[in-house]
Coordinates of C-alpha atoms and ligand atoms in Angstrom, one line a residue:
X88 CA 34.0 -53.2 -233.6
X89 CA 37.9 -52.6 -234.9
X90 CA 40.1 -54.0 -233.0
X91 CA 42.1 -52.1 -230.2
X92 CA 45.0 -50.1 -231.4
X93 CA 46.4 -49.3 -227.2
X94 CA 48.6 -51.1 -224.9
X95 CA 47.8 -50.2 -221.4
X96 CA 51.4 -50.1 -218.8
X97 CA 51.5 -49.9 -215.3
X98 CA 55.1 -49.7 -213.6
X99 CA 55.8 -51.2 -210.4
X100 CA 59.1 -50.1 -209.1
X101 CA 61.0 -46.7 -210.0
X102 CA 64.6 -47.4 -208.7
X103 CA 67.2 -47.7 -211.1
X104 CA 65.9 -49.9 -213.8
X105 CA 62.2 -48.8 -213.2
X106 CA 62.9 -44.9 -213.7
X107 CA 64.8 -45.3 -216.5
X108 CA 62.0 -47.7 -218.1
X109 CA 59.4 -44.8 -217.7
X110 CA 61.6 -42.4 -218.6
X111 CA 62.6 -44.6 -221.8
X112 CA 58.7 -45.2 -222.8
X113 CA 57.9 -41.4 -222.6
X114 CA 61.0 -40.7 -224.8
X115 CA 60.6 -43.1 -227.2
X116 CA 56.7 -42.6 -227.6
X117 CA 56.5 -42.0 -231.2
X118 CA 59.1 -44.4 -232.6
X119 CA 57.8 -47.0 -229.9
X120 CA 53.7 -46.3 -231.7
X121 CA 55.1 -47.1 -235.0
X122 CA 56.9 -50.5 -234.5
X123 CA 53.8 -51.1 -232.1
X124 CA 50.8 -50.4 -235.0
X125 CA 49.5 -49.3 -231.8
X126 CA 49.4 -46.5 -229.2
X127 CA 51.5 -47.2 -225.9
X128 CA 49.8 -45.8 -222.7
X129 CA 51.3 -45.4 -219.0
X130 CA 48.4 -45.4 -217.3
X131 CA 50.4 -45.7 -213.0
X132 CA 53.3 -45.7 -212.2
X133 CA 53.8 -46.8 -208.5
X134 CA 56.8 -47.1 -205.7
X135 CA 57.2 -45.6 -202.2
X136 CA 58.7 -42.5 -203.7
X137 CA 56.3 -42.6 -206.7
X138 CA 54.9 -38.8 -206.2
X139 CA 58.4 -37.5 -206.5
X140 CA 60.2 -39.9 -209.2
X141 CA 56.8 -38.6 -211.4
X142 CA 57.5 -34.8 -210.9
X143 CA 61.3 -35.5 -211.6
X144 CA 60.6 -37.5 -215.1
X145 CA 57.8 -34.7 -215.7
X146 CA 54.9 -37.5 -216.5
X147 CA 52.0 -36.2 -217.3
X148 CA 48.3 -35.9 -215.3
X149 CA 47.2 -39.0 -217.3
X150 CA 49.7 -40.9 -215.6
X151 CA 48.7 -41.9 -211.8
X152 CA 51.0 -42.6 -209.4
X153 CA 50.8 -44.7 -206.0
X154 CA 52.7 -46.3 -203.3
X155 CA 50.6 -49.6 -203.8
X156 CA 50.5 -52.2 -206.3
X157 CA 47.0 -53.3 -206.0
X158 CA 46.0 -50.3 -207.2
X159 CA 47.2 -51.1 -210.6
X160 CA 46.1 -54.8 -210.6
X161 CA 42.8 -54.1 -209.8
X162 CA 42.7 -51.2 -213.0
X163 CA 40.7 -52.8 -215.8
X164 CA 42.3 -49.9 -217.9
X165 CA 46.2 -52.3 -217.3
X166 CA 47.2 -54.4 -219.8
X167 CA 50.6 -55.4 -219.4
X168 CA 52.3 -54.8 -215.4
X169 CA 56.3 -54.0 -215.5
X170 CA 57.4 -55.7 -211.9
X171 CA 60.4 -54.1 -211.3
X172 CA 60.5 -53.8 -207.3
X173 CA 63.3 -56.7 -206.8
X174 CA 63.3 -59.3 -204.0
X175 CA 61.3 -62.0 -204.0
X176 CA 58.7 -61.9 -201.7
X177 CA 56.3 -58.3 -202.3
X178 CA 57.6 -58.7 -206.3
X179 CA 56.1 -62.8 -206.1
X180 CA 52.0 -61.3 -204.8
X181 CA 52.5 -58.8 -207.5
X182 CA 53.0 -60.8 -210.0
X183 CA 50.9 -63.9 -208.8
X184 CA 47.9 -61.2 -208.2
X185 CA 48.6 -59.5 -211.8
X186 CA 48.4 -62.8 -213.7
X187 CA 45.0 -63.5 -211.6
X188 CA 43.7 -60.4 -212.5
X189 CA 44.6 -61.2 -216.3
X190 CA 47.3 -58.4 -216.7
X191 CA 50.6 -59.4 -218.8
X192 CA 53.9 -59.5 -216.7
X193 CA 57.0 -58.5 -217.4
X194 CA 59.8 -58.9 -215.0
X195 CA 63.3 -58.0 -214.8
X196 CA 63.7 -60.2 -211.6
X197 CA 65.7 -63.4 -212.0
X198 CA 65.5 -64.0 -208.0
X199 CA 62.3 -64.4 -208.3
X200 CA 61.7 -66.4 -211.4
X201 CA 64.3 -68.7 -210.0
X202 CA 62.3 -69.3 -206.7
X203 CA 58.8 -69.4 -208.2
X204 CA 59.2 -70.3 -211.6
X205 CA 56.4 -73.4 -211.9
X206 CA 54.2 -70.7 -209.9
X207 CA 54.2 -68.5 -212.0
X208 CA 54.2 -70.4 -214.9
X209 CA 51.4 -72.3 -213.8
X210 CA 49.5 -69.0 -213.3
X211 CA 50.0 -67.6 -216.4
X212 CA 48.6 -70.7 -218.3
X213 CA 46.0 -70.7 -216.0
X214 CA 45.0 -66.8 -217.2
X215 CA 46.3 -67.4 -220.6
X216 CA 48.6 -64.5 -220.3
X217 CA 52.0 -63.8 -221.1
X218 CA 55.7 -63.5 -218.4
X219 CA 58.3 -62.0 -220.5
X220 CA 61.8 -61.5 -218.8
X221 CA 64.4 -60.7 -221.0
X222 CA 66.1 -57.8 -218.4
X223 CA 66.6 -61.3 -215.8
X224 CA 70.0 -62.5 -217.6
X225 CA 72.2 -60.2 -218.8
X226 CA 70.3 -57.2 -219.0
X227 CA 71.0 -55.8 -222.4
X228 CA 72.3 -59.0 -224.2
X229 CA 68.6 -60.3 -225.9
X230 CA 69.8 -64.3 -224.7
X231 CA 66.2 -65.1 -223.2
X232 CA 64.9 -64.0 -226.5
X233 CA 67.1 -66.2 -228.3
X234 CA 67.0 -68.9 -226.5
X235 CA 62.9 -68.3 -226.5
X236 CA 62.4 -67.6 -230.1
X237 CA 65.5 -67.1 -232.1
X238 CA 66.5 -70.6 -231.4
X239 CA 62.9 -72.3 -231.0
X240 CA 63.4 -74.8 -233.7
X241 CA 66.9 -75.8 -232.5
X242 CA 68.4 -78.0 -229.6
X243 CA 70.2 -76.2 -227.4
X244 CA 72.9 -77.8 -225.3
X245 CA 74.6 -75.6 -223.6
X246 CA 75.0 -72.2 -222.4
X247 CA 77.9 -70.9 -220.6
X248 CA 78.5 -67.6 -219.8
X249 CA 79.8 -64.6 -217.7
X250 CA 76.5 -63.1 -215.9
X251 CA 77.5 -61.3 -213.4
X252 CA 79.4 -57.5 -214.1
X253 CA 81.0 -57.6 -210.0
X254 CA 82.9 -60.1 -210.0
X255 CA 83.9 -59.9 -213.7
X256 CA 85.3 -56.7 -212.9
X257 CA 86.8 -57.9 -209.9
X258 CA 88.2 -61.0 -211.7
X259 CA 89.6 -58.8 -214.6
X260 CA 91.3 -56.2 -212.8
X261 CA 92.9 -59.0 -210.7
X262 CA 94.4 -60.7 -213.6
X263 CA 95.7 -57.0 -215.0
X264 CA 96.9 -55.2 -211.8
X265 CA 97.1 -57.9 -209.2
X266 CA 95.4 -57.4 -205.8
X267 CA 93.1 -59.0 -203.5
X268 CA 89.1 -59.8 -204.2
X269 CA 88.1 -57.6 -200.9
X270 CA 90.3 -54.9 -202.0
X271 CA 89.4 -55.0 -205.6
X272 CA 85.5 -54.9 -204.0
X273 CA 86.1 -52.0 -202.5
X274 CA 87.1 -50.2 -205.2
X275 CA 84.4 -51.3 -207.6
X276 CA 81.6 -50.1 -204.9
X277 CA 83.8 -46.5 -204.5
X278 CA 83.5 -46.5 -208.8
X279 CA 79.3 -47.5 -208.3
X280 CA 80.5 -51.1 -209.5
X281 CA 79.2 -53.3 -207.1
X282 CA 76.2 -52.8 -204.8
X283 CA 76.7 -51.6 -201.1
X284 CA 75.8 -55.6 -200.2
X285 CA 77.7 -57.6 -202.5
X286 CA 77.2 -60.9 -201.1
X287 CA 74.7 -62.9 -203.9
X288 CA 77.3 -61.5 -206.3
X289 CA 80.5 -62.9 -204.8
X290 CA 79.2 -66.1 -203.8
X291 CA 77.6 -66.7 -206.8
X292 CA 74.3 -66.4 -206.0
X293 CA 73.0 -64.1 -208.2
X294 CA 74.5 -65.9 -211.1
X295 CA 72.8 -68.9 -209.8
X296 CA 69.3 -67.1 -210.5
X297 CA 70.8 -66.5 -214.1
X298 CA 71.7 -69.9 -214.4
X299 CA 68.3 -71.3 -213.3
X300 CA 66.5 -69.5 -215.4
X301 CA 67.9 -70.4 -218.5
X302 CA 68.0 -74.4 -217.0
X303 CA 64.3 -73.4 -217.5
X304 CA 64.2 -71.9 -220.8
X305 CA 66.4 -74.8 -222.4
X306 CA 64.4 -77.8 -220.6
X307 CA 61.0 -76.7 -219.9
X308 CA 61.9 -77.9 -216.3
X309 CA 62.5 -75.9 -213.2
X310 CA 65.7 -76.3 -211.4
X311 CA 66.3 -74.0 -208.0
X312 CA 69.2 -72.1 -207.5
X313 CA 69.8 -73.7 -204.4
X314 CA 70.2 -77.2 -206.2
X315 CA 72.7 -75.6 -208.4
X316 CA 76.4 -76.1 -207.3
X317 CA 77.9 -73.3 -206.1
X318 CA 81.5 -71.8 -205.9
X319 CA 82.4 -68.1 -205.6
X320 CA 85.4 -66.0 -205.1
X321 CA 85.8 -66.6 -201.8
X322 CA 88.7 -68.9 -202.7
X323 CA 89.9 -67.3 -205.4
X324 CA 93.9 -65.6 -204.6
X325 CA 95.4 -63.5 -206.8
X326 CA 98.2 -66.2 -206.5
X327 CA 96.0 -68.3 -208.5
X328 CA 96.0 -65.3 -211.4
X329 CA 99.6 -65.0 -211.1
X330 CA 99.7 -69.1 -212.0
X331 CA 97.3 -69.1 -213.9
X332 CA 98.0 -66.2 -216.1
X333 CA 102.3 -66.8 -216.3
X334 CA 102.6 -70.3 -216.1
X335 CA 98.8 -72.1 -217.6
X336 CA 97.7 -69.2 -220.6
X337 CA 94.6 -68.9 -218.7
X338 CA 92.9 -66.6 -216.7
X339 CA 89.7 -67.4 -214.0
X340 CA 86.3 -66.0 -214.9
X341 CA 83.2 -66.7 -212.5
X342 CA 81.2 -69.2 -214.9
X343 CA 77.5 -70.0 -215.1
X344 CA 76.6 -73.8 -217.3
X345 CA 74.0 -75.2 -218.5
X346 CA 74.1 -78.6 -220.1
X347 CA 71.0 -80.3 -221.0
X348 CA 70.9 -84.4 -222.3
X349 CA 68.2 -84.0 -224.5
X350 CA 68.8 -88.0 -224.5
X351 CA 66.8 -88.5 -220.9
X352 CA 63.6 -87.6 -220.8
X353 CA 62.1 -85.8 -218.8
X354 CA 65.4 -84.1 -219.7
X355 CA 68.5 -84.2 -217.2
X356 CA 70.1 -80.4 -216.6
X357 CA 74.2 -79.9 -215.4
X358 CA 74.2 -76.7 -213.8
X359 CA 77.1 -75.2 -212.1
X360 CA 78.5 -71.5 -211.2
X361 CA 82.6 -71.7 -210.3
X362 CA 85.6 -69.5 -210.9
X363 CA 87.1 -71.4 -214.2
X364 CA 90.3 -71.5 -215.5
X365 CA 89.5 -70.2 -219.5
X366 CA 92.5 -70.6 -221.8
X367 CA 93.4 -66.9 -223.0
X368 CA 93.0 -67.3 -226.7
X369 CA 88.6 -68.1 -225.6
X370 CA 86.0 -66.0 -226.3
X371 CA 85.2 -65.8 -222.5
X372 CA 88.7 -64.7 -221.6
X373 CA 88.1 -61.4 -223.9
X374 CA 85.1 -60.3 -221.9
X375 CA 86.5 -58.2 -219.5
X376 CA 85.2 -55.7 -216.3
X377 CA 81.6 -55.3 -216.1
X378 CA 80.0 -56.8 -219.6
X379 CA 78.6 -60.1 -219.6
X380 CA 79.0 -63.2 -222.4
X381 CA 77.5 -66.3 -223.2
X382 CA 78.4 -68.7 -225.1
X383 CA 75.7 -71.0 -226.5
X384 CA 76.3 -74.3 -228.7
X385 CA 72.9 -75.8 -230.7
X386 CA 73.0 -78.6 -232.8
X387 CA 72.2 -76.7 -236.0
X388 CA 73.5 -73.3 -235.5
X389 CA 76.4 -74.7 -233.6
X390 CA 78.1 -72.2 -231.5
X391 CA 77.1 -69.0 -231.1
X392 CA 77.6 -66.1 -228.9
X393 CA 76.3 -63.2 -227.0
X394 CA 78.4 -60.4 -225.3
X395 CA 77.2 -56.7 -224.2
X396 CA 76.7 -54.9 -220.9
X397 CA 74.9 -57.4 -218.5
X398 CA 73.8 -54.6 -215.7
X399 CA 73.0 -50.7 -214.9
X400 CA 69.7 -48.7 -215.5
X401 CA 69.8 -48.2 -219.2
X402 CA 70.8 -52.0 -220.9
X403 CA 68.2 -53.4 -218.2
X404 CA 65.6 -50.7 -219.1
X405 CA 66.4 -51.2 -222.6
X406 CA 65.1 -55.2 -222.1
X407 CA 62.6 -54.4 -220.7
X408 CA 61.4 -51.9 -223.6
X409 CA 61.9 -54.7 -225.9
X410 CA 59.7 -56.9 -223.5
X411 CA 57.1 -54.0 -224.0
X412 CA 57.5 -54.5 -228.0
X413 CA 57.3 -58.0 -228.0
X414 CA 54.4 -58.3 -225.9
X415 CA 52.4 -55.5 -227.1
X416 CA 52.3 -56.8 -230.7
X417 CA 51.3 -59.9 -229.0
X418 CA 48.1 -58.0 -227.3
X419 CA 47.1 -56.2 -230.4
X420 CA 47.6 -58.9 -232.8
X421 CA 45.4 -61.5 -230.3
X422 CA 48.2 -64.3 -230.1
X423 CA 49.7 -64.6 -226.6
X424 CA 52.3 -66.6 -225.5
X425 CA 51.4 -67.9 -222.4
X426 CA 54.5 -70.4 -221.9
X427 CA 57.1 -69.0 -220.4
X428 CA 59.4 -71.0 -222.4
X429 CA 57.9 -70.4 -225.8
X430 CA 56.5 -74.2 -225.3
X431 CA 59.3 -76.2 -223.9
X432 CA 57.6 -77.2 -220.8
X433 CA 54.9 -79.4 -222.2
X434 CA 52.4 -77.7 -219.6
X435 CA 54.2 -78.4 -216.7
X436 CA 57.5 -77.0 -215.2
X437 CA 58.8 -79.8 -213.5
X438 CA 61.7 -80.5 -210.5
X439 CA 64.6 -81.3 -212.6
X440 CA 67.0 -84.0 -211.6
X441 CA 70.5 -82.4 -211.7
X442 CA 73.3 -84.2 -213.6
X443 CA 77.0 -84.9 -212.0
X444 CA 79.4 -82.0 -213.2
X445 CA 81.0 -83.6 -216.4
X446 CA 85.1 -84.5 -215.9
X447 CA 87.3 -81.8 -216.7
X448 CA 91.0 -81.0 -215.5
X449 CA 91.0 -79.3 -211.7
X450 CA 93.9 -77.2 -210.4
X451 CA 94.6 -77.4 -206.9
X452 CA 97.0 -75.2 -204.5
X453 CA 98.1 -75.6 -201.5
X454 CA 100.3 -74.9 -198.7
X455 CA 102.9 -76.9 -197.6
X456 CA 105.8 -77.3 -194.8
X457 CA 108.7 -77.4 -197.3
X458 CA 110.3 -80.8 -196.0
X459 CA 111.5 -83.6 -198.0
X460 CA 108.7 -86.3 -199.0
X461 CA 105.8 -84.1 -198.6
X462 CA 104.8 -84.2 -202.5
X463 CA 105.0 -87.5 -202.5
X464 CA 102.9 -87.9 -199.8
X465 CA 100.3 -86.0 -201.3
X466 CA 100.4 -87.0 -205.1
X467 CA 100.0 -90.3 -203.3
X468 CA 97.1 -89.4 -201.4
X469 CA 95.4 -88.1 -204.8
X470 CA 96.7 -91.3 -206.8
X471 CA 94.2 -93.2 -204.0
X472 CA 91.3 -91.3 -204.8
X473 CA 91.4 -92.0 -208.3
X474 CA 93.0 -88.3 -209.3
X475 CA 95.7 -88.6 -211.7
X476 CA 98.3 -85.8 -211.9
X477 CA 99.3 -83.8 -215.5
X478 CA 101.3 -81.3 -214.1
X479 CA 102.9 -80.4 -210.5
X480 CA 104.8 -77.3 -209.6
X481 CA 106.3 -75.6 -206.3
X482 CA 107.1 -72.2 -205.3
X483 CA 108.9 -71.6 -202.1
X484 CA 107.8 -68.9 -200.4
X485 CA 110.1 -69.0 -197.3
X486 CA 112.2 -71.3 -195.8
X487 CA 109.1 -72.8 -193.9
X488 CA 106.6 -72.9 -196.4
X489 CA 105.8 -73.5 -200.8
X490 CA 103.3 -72.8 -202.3
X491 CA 102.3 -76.3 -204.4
X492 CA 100.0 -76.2 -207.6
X493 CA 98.5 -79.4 -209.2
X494 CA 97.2 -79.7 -212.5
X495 CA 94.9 -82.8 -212.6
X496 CA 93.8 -84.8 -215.5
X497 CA 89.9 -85.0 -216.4
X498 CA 88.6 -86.5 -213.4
X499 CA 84.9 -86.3 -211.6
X500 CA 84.6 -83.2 -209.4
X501 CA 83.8 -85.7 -206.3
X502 CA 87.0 -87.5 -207.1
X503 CA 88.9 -84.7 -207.0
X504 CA 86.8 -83.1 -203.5
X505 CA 87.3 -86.3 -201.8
X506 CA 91.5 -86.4 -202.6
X507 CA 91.7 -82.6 -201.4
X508 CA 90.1 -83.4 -198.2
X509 CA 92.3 -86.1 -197.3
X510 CA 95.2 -84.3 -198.3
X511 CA 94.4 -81.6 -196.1
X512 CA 94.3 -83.9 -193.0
X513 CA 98.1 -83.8 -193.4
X514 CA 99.6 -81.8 -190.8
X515 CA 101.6 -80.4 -192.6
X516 CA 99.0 -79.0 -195.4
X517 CA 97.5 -75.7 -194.5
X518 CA 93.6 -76.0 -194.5
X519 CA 94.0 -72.6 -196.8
X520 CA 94.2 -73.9 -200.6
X521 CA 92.1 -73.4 -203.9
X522 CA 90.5 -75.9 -206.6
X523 CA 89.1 -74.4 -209.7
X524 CA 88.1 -76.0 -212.8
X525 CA 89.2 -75.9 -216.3
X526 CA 87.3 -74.9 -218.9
X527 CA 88.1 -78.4 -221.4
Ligands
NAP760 N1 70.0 -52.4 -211.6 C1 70.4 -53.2 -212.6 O1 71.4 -53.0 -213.3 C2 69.5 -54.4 -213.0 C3 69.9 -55.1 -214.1 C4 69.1 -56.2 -214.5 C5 68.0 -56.5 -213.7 N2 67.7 -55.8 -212.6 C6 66.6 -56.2 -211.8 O2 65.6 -55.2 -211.8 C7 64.8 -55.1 -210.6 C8 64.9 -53.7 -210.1 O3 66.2 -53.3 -209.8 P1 66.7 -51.8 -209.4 O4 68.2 -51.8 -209.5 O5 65.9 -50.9 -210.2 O6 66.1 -51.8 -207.9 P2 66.0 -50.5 -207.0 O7 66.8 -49.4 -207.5 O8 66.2 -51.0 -205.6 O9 64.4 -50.1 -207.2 C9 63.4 -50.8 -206.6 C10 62.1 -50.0 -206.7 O10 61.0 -50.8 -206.2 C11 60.3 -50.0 -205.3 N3 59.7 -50.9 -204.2 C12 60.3 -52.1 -203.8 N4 59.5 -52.6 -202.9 C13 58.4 -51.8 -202.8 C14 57.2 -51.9 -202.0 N5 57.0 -52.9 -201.2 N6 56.3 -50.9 -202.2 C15 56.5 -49.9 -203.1 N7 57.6 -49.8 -203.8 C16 58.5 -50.7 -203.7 C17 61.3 -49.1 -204.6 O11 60.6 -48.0 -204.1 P3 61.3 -46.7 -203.3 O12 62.2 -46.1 -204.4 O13 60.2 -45.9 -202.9 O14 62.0 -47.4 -202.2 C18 62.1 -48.7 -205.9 O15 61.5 -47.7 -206.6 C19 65.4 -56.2 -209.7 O16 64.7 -57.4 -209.8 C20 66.8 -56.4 -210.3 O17 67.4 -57.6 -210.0 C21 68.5 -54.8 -212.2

């Protein structure tokens, strides 16, 4: 018998990524067949408005289309299932059932892989078959696939990087034109910049995902988003910009990290998402409105990095093409990767124990009663935490009130948290203040 020259897709989803991804396959057929060695099929597509996203991309007959996903895992005529509904409960049976049914999976969906990632990877060595995700962090930028493959043979240490398009935009035009986050918000959502609901952008949530994932692609481990500490830009005043940008050579970017001490084993992961204080001249600083970065240090390659467009239909559809590629030579040449890591677990995808942030310089503001003796008292009250002071500077802003920012040397973030909260029992310290790290 020769071997099978077809890869069988079924696409779940046809919103904004999962049109685009149909749309992409049927356009690129030919080209797609020739780096394949093989012939790619779309046998369903499927979504509540399936009938009329099918008549609007023109598929053809051969392609069925239906509201319900089952109908595609229980096809023996599917090889590979595209989940791209979103959330992470319906998208979690899909993919659990596809697996089960011994379909391939590939997901753009880093909610989900950051909820269920031993799950799923548990399912998928169980039925031998392959999750790819590169669409899940920074859409168009191919980072899972380096970190996967490109970089197999390497130790990674760290990854830190811009991955989310909001609040980079938000953060950017803040540092150009001044203004407020909510204002700035509403003007990226008029331009189609942020989503109607921007909440698990702005507080950091949806990097979180980002960050969890590639916890899980460095370590083999699995560590939640909800065990990942989390700042967003709720505290974030374009004071701060005007500081940081005039008087420090820095500007704040929203930052995801991973560092992994490859020393401890099972290895230990520091993950956090905060607004960050980058100095100007860094590669991070350059990445402005919605494009995404990441900067990733190995100990042979050293430091490399990644920047491109991190969201929107076409780089996430364009991921997800490249999943299709990947995985398709992996059908028809009879080698699946069934690790979601490309091997790094060890067969098991384990709770990982988080690691203290690592000491860096904080900057701290706050509002003060301008009255003699108040700076000592507080530089004082930091001095008894263990928080020692590189750089202190006022700015009156009436008669009544300054505004007081404190550059801190390196010092443990809990250091630094418990200092702020006693200084802020002063009456006459307004509860209203930031604290943002620096980038080292
Ligand atoms: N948008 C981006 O720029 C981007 C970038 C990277 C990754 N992603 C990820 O890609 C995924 C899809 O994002 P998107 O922006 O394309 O979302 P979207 O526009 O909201 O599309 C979701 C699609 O899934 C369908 N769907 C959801 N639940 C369903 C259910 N229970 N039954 C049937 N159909 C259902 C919807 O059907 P109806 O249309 O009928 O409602 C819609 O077609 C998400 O995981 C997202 O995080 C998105």
């Amino acid at each position: 018998m020769s071997p099978r020259r077809e890869v069988r897709v079924a696409v779940a989803g046809l919103g904004n990524v999962g049109a685009e991804a149909v749309r992409l396959i049927q356009a690129r057929k030919r080209a797609f067949s020739e780096r394949l060695g093989g012939r790619l099929t779309t046998t369903w597509v499927c979504s509540r408005r399936a009938a009329a996203v099918a008549r609007r991309l023109k598929l053809p007959k051969s392609v069925k289309r239906t509201k319900d996903w089952r109908d595609l895992v229980s096809d023996p005529n599917v090889d590979v299932i595209v989940e791209l509904y979103g959330g992470d409960k319906e998208a979690k049976k899909l993919v659990i059932a596809a697996l089960r049914a011994g379909k391939h999976v590939i997901t753009a969906n880093k909610h989900l892989l950051a909820q269920h990632w031993p799950e799923i990877a548990r399912e998928a060595r169980k039925a031998r078959r392959s999750v790819y995700f590169e669409a899940a962090v920074a859409s168009a930028i191919p980072i899972v696939q380096a970190l996967r493959d490109g970089l197999a043979a390497d130790r990674v240490t760290s990854v830190t990087g811009i991955f989310n398009g909001t609040t980079n935009f938000v953060l950017s035009k803040m540092a150009h034109e001044g203004g407020s986050v909510s204002e700035i918000v509403k003007e990226a959502q008029r331009l189609g910049m942020a989503e109607r609901d921007p909440t698990m952008d702005l507080n950091g949530m949806d990097t979180a995902h980002k960050v969890s994932v590639t916890a899980s692609l460095l370590s083999g481990g699995w560590l939640p988003a909800d065990k990942i500490a989390r700042v967003g830009l709720e505290g974030v005043h374009a004071d701060d910009m005007i500081f940081a940008v005039h008087e420090l050579g820095r500007t704040i970017r929203l930052l995801g990290t991973v560092r992994v001490d490859h020393a401890s084993s099972p290895a230990r992961v520091e993950a956090h998402v905060q607004p960050t204080l980058v100095p100007l001249d860094h590669p991070l600083a350059a990445v402005h409105g919605g494009y995404n970065a990441a900067l990733v240090e190995a100990d042979s390659a050293g430091d490399l990095m990644f920047y491109g467009k991190g969201a929107g239909p076409g780089p996430a559809a364009g991921a997800v093409l490249a999943d299709l590629l990947a995985l398709g030579r992996e059908i028809l040449g009879g080698a699946e990767a069934f690790d979601l890591t490309g091997g790094r677990s060890g067969g098991a995808s384990a709770m990982l124990k988080p690691l203290p942030e690592s000491p860096a310089p904080y900057y701290i503001r706050l509002q003060v009663k301008d009255r003699p003796g108040e700076l000592a008292k507080i530089t004082g009250a930091l001095g008894r935490e263990g928080v020692s002071i590189s750089k202190i500077s006022q700015a009156s802003r009436s008669r009544a009130a300054a505004s007081v920012m404190i550059l801190t040397h390196p010092s443990a973030r809990k250091d630094v948290e418990r200092a702020v909260k006693a200084v802020l029992k002063f009456a006459s310290v307004s509860k209203s203040h930031s604290l943002l790290r620096l980038l080292p």
